[in-house]
Amino acid sequence: MEKVGWGLFSLVIAVLLVSTFSNNGSTVKQTQLFKQKEFGLIDTYKSWENFANEMNISKRNSKIQDFELVVSKNNKIHSLKFNVIEESTKGFFLYQYKQCITCETKEENKVTIVKDSVDSWSGYSKLIDAKDFFRDLQLVKESQRGKSKYEYNLLRSSGRYDETGLEGIYYALNGSTFSEIKPPTNKQNYVAFNIQMVGNEYSDDFSSNADNTKTFLVSEYELKKYD
């Protein structure tokens, strides 16, 4: 069983990949990524394009890291958190996005976007392009419409091309549709860009297990075997 939740992807990981952060993190234009609360009505790819335009973020040189989206059974967005890493001629910009749309306090419900300048980012090339991620997220959303039995679902991705060997159901992307594939054994892991969906009866404290977890491989993948 793997414990997951709102703080799963800590910025500690990001800091390890960065040589130098500026000390002047600044709050920028507070723009919502998704303008609607109804996730089923949202086109995630178009939402990203509009968001990037409003924030003046490069759609060609931006990557996604540590994405976490919690959606209720009735398809309402509960919370959203992710990082955008943008390469520029001056180095890199890190945008940290956080919003809890249906949390208890008004302060939590506000969009918070903080921007930092970064001298270098050694893991940048291993992250998924933002445009590809939100295109793939739309395909995951469409493939799972009305199929969840849980009160809440966490859609998460590290954004990295890395190994995954969680228990549960596995799907591979073929064109614009997903096909179920065999899950890895105890001595195997898939290596790919991936998005995971974890179900829970509550909006936090998610735990991954064989019954509530689906893993979507959204890129070419390989099966890594261990002796």
C-alpha positions in Angstrom: 0.0 0.0 0.0 1.3 3.4 -0.9 0.2 6.5 1.0 -0.6 9.5 -1.2 -2.2 12.9 -0.6 -2.2 16.6 -1.0 1.4 16.9 0.0 2.6 13.8 -1.8 4.9 15.6 -4.3 7.0 17.8 -2.0 9.1 20.6 -3.4 12.0 19.0 -1.6 12.3 16.8 -4.8 12.3 19.9 -6.9 14.9 21.6 -4.8 17.2 18.6 -5.3 17.1 19.1 -9.0 17.8 22.8 -9.0 21.2 24.3 -8.4 20.1 27.8 -7.3 16.7 29.4 -6.5 16.2 33.1 -6.2 15.2 34.4 -2.8 12.5 36.7 -4.1 9.5 34.4 -4.8 6.7 36.7 -6.0 3.0 36.4 -6.3 1.9 36.9 -9.9 -1.5 37.2 -11.7 -3.9 34.8 -9.9 -5.5 33.0 -12.9 -7.5 29.9 -12.6 -6.5 27.0 -14.8 -10.0 25.5 -14.9 -12.7 28.2 -15.1 -15.5 25.7 -14.2 -16.0 23.5 -11.2 -17.6 20.7 -13.3 -14.6 18.6 -14.5 -16.7 16.7 -17.1 -17.3 20.0 -19.0 -13.7 21.0 -19.1 -11.3 20.6 -22.0 -8.0 20.3 -20.1 -5.9 21.0 -23.2 -7.8 24.2 -24.2 -7.8 25.2 -20.5 -4.0 25.0 -20.5 -3.6 27.0 -23.7 -5.9 29.8 -22.3 -4.0 29.7 -19.0 -0.6 29.9 -20.6 -1.8 32.8 -22.8 -3.2 34.7 -19.7 0.0 34.1 -17.7 2.3 34.8 -20.7 3.9 31.3 -20.2 5.6 29.7 -23.2 3.5 26.8 -24.5 6.5 25.3 -26.3 9.1 25.5 -23.5 7.0 24.6 -20.4 6.9 21.3 -18.4 4.6 20.0 -15.8 5.7 18.6 -12.4 3.9 17.2 -9.3 0.4 17.4 -10.6 -2.5 16.6 -8.1 -6.2 17.0 -8.9 -8.9 15.7 -6.6 -12.4 15.3 -8.2 -15.6 14.2 -6.4 -17.9 11.4 -7.6 -20.3 14.0 -9.0 -17.5 15.4 -11.1 -16.8 18.5 -9.1 -13.2 19.7 -8.8 -12.2 19.7 -5.1 -8.5 20.8 -5.2 -5.7 21.3 -7.6 -1.9 21.6 -7.2 0.9 21.5 -9.8 4.2 23.2 -10.9 5.1 24.6 -14.2 8.7 24.8 -15.2 9.4 27.3 -18.0 12.7 27.6 -19.8 13.7 31.0 -20.9 16.8 32.8 -22.3 17.5 33.9 -18.7 17.3 30.5 -17.1 14.0 29.0 -15.8 10.8 30.1 -14.1 9.0 28.0 -11.6 5.2 28.6 -11.2 3.7 27.0 -8.1 -0.1 26.7 -8.5 -2.4 25.8 -5.6 -6.2 25.9 -5.2 -8.8 24.1 -3.1 -12.1 25.0 -4.8 -14.5 23.3 -2.3 -12.5 23.6 0.9 -14.0 25.0 4.0 -12.4 28.5 4.2 -12.4 31.3 1.6 -8.6 31.5 2.0 -8.1 27.9 0.9 -10.5 28.4 -2.0 -8.4 31.2 -3.5 -6.0 30.5 -6.4 -2.4 31.0 -5.3 0.4 31.2 -7.9 3.9 32.0 -6.8 6.7 32.5 -9.4 10.4 32.0 -8.7 13.4 32.5 -11.0 15.8 29.6 -11.3 19.4 29.6 -12.6 19.3 25.9 -13.7 17.1 22.9 -13.6 18.9 19.6 -14.2 15.7 17.5 -14.4 14.0 19.7 -16.9 14.5 17.4 -19.9 13.0 14.5 -18.0 9.7 16.2 -17.4 6.7 15.9 -19.7 5.8 18.9 -21.9 2.8 20.8 -20.5 0.9 20.7 -23.8 1.3 16.9 -24.0 0.3 16.4 -20.3 -3.0 18.3 -20.6 -3.8 16.6 -23.9 -3.2 13.2 -22.2 -5.2 14.3 -19.1 -8.2 15.0 -21.3 -8.0 11.5 -22.8 -7.8 9.9 -19.3 -10.8 12.0 -18.2 -12.8 10.9 -21.2 -11.9 7.2 -20.8 -13.0 7.2 -17.2 -16.3 9.2 -17.5 -18.8 7.7 -15.0 -16.7 4.7 -14.1 -15.6 5.5 -10.6 -17.3 4.0 -7.5 -15.4 6.2 -5.1 -16.6 9.5 -3.5 -13.3 11.1 -4.5 -10.5 10.4 -7.0 -7.0 11.7 -7.1 -5.4 12.2 -10.5 -1.7 12.6 -10.0 1.5 12.6 -11.9 5.1 13.3 -11.0 5.5 14.6 -14.6 8.7 12.6 -14.9 9.6 9.8 -17.2 10.2 7.2 -14.5 9.4 3.8 -13.2 6.0 2.8 -11.8 5.0 -0.5 -10.3 1.9 0.2 -8.2 -0.7 -2.4 -7.7 -3.9 -2.1 -9.7 -5.1 -1.8 -13.3 -2.8 -0.6 -16.1 -3.6 1.1 -19.4 -1.4 2.1 -22.3 -2.3 4.9 -24.7 -2.7 3.8 -28.4 -3.4 6.8 -30.5 -6.2 8.5 -28.6 -7.6 5.5 -26.7 -6.4 3.4 -23.8 -6.1 -0.3 -23.8 -5.7 -2.4 -20.7 -2.4 -4.2 -20.3 -0.9 -6.6 -17.8 0.2 -5.1 -14.6 3.9 -5.5 -13.6 4.8 -8.4 -11.3 6.8 -7.9 -8.1 10.0 -8.0 -10.1 8.9 -5.6 -12.8 8.2 -2.0 -13.3 6.9 0.0 -16.3 9.0 3.0 -17.4 7.0 5.8 -19.0 5.3 9.1 -18.4 2.2 8.2 -16.5 -0.9 9.5 -14.8 -2.4 7.6 -11.8 -6.0 7.6 -10.6 -6.5 6.7 -6.9 -10.0 6.4 -5.4 -11.0 7.2 -1.8 -14.1 7.9 0.3 -12.7 11.2 1.5 -11.0 14.2 -0.2 -7.6 13.6 1.4 -5.4 10.8 2.9 -5.4 8.8 -0.2 -3.8 5.3 -0.1 -3.0 3.3 -3.2 -3.9 -0.4 -3.4 -4.8 -3.0 -6.0 -8.6 -2.2 -5.7 -8.6 1.6 -6.0 -5.7 2.4 -8.4 -5.4 2.8 -12.1 -2.2 3.7 -13.9 -2.3 5.2 -17.4 0.9 5.0 -19.4 0.7 8.1 -21.7 4.0 7.7 -23.6 6.0 4.9 -25.2 6.9 2.5 -22.4 9.2 -0.3 -21.5 8.9 -3.1 -19.0 11.9 -3.2 -16.7 12.7 -6.5 -15.1 14.7 -7.2 -12.0 16.4 -10.5 -10.9 
